[in-house]
mmCIF file of C-alpha atoms in Angstrom:
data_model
loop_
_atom_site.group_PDB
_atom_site.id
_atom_site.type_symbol
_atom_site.label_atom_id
_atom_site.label_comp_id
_atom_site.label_asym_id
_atom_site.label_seq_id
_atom_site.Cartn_x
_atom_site.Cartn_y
_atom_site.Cartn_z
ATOM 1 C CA UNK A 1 -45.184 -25.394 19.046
ATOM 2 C CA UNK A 2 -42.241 -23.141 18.596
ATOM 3 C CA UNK A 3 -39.191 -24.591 16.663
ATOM 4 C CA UNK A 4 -35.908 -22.765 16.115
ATOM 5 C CA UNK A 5 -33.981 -23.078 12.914
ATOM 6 C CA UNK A 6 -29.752 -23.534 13.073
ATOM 7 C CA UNK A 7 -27.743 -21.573 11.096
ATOM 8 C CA UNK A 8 -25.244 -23.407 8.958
ATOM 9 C CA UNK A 9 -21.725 -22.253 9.376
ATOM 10 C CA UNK A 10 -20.037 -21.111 6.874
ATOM 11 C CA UNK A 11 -16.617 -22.486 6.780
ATOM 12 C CA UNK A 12 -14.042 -20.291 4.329
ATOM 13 C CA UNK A 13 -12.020 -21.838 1.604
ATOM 14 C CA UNK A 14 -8.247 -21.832 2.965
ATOM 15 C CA UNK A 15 -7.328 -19.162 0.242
ATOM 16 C CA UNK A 16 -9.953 -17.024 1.328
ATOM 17 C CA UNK A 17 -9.321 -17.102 5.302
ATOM 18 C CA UNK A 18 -5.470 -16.521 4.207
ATOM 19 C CA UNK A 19 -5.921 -13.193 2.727
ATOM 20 C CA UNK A 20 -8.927 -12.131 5.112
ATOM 21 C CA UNK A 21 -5.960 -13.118 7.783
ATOM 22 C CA UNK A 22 -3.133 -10.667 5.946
ATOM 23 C CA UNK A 23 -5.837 -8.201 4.648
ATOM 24 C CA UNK A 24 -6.415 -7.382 8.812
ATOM 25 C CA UNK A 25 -2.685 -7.880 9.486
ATOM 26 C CA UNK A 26 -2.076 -4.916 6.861
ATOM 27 C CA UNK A 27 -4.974 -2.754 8.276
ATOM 28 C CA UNK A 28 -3.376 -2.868 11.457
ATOM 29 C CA UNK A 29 -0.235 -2.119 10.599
ATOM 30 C CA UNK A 30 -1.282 0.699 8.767
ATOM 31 C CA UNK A 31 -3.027 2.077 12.138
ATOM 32 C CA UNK A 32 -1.065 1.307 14.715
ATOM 33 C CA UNK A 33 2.438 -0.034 13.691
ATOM 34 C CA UNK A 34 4.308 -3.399 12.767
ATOM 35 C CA UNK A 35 4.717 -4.025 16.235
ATOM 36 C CA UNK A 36 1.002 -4.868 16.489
ATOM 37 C CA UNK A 37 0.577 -7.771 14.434
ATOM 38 C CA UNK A 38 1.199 -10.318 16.163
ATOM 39 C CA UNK A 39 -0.544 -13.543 15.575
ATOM 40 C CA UNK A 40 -3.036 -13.274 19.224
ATOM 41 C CA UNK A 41 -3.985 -9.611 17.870
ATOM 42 C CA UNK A 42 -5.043 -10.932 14.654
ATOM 43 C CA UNK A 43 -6.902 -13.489 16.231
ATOM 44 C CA UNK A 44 -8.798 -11.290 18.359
ATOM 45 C CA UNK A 45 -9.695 -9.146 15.430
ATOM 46 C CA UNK A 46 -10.931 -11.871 13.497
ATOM 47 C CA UNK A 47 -12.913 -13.457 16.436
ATOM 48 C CA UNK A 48 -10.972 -16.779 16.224
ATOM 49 C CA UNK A 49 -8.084 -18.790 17.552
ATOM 50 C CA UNK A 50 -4.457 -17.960 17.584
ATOM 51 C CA UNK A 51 -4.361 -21.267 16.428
ATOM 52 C CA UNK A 52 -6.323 -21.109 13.757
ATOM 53 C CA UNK A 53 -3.794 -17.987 12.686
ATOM 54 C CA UNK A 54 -0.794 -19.879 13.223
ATOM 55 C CA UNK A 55 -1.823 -22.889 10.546
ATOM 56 C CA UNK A 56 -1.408 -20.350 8.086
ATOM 57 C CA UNK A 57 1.453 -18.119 9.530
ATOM 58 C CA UNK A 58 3.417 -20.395 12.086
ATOM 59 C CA UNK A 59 6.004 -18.032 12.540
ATOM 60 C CA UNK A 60 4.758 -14.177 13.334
ATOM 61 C CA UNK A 61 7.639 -12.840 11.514
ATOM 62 C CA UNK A 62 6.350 -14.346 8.344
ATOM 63 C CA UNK A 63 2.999 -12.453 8.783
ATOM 64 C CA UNK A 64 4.619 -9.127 9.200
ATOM 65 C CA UNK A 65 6.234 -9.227 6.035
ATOM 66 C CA UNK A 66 3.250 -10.539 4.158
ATOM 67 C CA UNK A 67 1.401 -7.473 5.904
ATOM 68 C CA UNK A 68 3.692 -5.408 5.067
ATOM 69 C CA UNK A 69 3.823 -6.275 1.395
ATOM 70 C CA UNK A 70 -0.038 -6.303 1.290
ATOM 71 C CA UNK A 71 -0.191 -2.358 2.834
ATOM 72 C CA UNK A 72 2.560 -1.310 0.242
ATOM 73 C CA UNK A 73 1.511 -3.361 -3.172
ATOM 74 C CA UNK A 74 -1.911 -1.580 -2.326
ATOM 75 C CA UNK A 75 -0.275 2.081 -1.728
ATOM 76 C CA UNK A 76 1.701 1.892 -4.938
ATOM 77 C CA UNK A 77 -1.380 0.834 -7.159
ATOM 78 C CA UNK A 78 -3.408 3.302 -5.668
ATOM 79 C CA UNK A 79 -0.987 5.625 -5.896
ATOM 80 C CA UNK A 80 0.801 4.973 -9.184
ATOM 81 C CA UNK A 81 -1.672 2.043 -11.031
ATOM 82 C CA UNK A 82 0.268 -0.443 -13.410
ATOM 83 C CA UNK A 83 -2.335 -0.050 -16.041
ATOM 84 C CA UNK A 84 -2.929 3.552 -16.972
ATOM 85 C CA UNK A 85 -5.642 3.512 -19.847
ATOM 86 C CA UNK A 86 -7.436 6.520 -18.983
ATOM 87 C CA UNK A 87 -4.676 9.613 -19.183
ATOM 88 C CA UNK A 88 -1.295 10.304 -20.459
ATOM 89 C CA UNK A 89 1.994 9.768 -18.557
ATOM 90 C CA UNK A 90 2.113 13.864 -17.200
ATOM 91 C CA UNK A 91 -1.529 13.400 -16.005
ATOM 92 C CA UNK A 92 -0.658 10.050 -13.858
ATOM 93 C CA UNK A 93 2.475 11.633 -12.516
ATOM 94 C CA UNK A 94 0.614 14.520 -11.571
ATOM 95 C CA UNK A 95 -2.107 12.740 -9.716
ATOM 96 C CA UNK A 96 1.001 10.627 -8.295
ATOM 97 C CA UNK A 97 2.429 13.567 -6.414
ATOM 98 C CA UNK A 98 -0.917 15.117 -5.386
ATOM 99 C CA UNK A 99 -2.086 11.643 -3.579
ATOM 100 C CA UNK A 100 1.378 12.055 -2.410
ATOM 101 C CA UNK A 101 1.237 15.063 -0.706
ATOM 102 C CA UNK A 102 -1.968 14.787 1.296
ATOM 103 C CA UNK A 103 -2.428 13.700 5.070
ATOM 104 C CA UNK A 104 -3.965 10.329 3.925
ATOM 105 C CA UNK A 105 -0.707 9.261 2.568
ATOM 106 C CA UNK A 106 0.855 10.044 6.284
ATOM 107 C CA UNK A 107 -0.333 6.332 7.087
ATOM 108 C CA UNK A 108 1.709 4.496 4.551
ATOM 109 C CA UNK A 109 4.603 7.089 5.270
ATOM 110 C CA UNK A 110 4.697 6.176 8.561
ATOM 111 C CA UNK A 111 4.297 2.447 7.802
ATOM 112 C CA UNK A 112 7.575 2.787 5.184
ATOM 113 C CA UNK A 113 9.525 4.231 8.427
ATOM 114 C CA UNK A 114 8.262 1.302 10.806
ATOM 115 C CA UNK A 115 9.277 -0.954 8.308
ATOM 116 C CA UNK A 116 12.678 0.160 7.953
ATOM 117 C CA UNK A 117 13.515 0.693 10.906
ATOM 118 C CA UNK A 118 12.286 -2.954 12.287
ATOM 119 C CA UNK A 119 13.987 -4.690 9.030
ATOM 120 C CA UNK A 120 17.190 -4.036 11.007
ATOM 121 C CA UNK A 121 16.474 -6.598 13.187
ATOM 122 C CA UNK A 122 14.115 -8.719 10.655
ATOM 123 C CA UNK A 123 15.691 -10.586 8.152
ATOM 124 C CA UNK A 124 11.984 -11.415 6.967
ATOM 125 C CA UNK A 125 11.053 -8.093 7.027
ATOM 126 C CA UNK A 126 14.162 -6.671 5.244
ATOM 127 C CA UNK A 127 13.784 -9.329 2.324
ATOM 128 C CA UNK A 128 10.345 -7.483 1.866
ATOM 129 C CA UNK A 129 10.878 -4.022 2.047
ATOM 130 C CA UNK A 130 14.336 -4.423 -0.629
ATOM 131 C CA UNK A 131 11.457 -6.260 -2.440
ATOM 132 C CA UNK A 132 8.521 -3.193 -2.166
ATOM 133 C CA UNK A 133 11.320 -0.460 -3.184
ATOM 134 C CA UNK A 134 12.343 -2.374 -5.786
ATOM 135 C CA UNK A 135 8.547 -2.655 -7.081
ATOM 136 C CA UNK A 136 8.009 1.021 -6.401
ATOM 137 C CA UNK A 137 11.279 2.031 -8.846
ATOM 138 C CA UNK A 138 10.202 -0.613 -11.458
ATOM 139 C CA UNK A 139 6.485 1.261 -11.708
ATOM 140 C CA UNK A 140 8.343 4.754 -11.692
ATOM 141 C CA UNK A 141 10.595 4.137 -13.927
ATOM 142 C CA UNK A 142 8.023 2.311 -16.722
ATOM 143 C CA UNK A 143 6.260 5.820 -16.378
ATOM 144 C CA UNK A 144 8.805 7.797 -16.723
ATOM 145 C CA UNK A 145 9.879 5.812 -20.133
ATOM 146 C CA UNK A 146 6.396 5.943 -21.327
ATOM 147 C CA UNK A 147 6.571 9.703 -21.146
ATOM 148 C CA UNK A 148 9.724 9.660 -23.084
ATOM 149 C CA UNK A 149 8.730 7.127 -25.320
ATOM 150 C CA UNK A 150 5.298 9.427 -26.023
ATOM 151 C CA UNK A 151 7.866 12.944 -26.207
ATOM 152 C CA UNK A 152 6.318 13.935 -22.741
ATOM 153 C CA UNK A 153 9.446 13.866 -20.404
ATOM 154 C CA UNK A 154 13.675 14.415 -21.556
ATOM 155 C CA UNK A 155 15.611 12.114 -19.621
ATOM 156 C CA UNK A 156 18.116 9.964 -21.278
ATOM 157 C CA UNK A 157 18.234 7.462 -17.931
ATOM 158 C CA UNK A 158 14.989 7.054 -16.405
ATOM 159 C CA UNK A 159 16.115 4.793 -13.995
ATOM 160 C CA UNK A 160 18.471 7.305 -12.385
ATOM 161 C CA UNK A 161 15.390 9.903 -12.444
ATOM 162 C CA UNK A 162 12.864 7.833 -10.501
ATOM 163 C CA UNK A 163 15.044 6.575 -7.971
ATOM 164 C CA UNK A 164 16.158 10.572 -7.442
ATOM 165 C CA UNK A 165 11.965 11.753 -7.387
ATOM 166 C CA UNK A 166 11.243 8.342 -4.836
ATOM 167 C CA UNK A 167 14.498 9.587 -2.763
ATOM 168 C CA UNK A 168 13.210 13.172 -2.336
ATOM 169 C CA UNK A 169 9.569 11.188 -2.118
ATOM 170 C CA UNK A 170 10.936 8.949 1.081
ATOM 171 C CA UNK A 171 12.854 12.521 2.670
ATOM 172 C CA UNK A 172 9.573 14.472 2.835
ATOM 173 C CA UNK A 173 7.849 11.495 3.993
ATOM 174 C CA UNK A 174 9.913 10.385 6.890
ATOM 175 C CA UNK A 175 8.305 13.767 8.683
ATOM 176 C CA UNK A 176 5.137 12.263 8.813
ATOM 177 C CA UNK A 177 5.545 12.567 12.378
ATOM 178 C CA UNK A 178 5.831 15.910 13.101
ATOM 179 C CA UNK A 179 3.841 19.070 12.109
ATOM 180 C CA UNK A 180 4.774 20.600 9.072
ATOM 181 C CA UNK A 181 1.663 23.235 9.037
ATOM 182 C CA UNK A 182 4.624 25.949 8.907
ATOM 183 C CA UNK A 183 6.742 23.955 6.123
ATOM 184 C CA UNK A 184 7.569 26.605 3.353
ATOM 185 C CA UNK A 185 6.142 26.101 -0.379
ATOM 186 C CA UNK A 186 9.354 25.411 -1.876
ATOM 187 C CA UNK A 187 9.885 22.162 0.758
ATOM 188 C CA UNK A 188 6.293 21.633 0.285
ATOM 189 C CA UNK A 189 6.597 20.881 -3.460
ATOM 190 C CA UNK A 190 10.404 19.412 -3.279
ATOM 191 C CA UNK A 191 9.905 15.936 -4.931
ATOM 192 C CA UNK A 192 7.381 18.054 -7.732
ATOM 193 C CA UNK A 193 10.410 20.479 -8.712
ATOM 194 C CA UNK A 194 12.877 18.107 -8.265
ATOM 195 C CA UNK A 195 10.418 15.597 -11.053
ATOM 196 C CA UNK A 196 9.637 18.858 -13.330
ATOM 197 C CA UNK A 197 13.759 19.581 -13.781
ATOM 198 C CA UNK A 198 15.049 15.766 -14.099
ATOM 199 C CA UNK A 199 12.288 15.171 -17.124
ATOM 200 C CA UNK A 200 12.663 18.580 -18.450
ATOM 201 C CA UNK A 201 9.301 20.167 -17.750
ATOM 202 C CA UNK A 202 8.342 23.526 -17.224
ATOM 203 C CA UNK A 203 7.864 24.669 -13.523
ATOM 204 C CA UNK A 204 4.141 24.189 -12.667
ATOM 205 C CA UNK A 205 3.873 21.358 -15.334
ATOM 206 C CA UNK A 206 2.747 18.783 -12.463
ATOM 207 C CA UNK A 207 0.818 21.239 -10.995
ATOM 208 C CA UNK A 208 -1.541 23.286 -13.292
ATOM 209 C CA UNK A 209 -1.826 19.823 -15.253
ATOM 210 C CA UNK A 210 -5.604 18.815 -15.632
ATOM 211 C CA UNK A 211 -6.973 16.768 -13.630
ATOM 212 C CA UNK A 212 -7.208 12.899 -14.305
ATOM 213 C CA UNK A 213 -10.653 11.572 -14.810
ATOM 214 C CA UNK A 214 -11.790 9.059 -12.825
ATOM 215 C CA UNK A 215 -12.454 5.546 -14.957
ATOM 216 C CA UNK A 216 -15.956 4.869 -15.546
ATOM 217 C CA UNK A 217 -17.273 2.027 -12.895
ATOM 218 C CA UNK A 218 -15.793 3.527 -9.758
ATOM 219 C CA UNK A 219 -18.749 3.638 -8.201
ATOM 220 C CA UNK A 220 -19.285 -0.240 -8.412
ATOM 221 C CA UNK A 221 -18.038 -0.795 -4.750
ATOM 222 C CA UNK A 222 -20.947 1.755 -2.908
ATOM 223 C CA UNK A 223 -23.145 -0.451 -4.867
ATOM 224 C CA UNK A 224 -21.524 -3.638 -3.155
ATOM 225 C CA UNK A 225 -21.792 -1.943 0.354
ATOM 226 C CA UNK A 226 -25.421 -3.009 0.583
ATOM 227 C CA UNK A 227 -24.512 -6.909 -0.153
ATOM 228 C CA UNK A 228 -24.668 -8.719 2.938
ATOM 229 C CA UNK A 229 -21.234 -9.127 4.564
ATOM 230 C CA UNK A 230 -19.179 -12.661 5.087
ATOM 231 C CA UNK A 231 -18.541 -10.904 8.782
ATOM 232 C CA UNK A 232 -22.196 -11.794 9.588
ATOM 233 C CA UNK A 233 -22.288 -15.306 9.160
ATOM 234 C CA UNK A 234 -21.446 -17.519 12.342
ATOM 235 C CA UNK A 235 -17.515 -17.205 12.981
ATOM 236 C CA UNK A 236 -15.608 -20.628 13.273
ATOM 237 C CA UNK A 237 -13.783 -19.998 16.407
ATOM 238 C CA UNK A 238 -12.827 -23.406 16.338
ATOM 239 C CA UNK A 239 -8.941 -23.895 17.249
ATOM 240 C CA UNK A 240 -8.835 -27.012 14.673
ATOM 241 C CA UNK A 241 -7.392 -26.093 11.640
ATOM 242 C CA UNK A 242 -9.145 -25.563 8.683
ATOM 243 C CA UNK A 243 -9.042 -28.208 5.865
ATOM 244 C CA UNK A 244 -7.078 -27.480 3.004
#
């Protein structure tokens, strides 16, 4: 006699299903644009309810932003990490510009643009991107005075110098639209010149640097890959909000 076994569901803790919720709000804004996340889009891609969405973000507006922030808080530590144990200050600005400067960055380029643009119209969303720049000079600048502070870089107001380097920065960037395979050398390396004369470093000093080790455990998240995945349990498409 056959007999068939039910899977339990797995129901996620509210703090869990809240940042699986903004974590796929900031993917798609990364993709495709601000403009996409809406709270039925989200829904879809998580296989539940807009109403299960809207317990946690009633207002759409409010899950932009959070998106937004998400997308941008995880650019800047990738880009420019707050904890910087493994190098000295020249090596992390180095590896700052040369994540910088390649076509993956293009996303979060085009993201900053969306962003600004739409925060016209988005008191939310405006809030949150004054917040993000400000986050972005803060990390700059404590780099730029740890170079200083270690006889690295000559500035005497560091402040002034990283919001100059993230102005150039936000210039090249806002052509992440258009081709710029026949962009001359000199544009090319703008916000690396403009870095090497504000802290008093010889031309090619960002450049011809070498290269940052990785930190030792990097690895540790192929290792995860072969875990199995919360995404494979039964999804709770139920339109009842979750308990918190």
């Amino acid at each position: 006699m056959s007999s068939s076994v039910q899977r339990k569901r797995v129901r996620k803790s509210p703090e869990a299903r809240r940042a699986e919720i903004v974590e796929t709000a900031a993917r798609v804004a990364l993709t495709e644009g601000l403009e996409c996340v809406t709270l039925r889009r989200i829904a879809d891609e998580l296989a539940v309810r807009p109403g299960l969405i809207s317990h946690y973000f009633p207002s759409a507006e409010d899950l932009v932003g959070e998106a937004f922030s998400v997308a941008s808080t995880g650019e800047l530590d990738a880009l420019l990490p707050a904890d910087r144990p493994h190098g000295t200050p020249t090596q992390y600005l180095a590896r700052y510009f040369a994540l910088s400067a390649g076509d993956a960055y293009d996303d979060i380029s085009r993201l900053w643009i969306n962003a600004r643009h739409l925060s016209r119209y988005r008191p939310v969303l405006r809030d949150r991107v004054a917040e993000q720049e400000l986050a972005s000079d803060d990390r700059l600048e404590g780099l730029i005075r740890e170079g200083v502070e270690r006889g690295e870089f000559r500035t005497d107001d560091p402040r002034t110098t990283a919001i100059h380097i993230l102005v150039v920065l936000d210039g090249l960037g806002a052509h992440a639209n258009t081709d710029r395979s026949n962009r001359p050398e000199a544009v090319t390396r703008m916000a690396v010149t403009t870095a090497e004369r504000e802290l008093g470093l010889a031309y090619g000093a960002l450049t011809e640097v070498t290269p940052l080790a990785e930190p030792a455990g990097v690895e540790t998240e192929a290792a995860d890959a072969d875990e199995p995945a919360e995404a494979d349990q039964p999804v709770d498409t139920a339109g009842a909000p979750e308990p918190t």
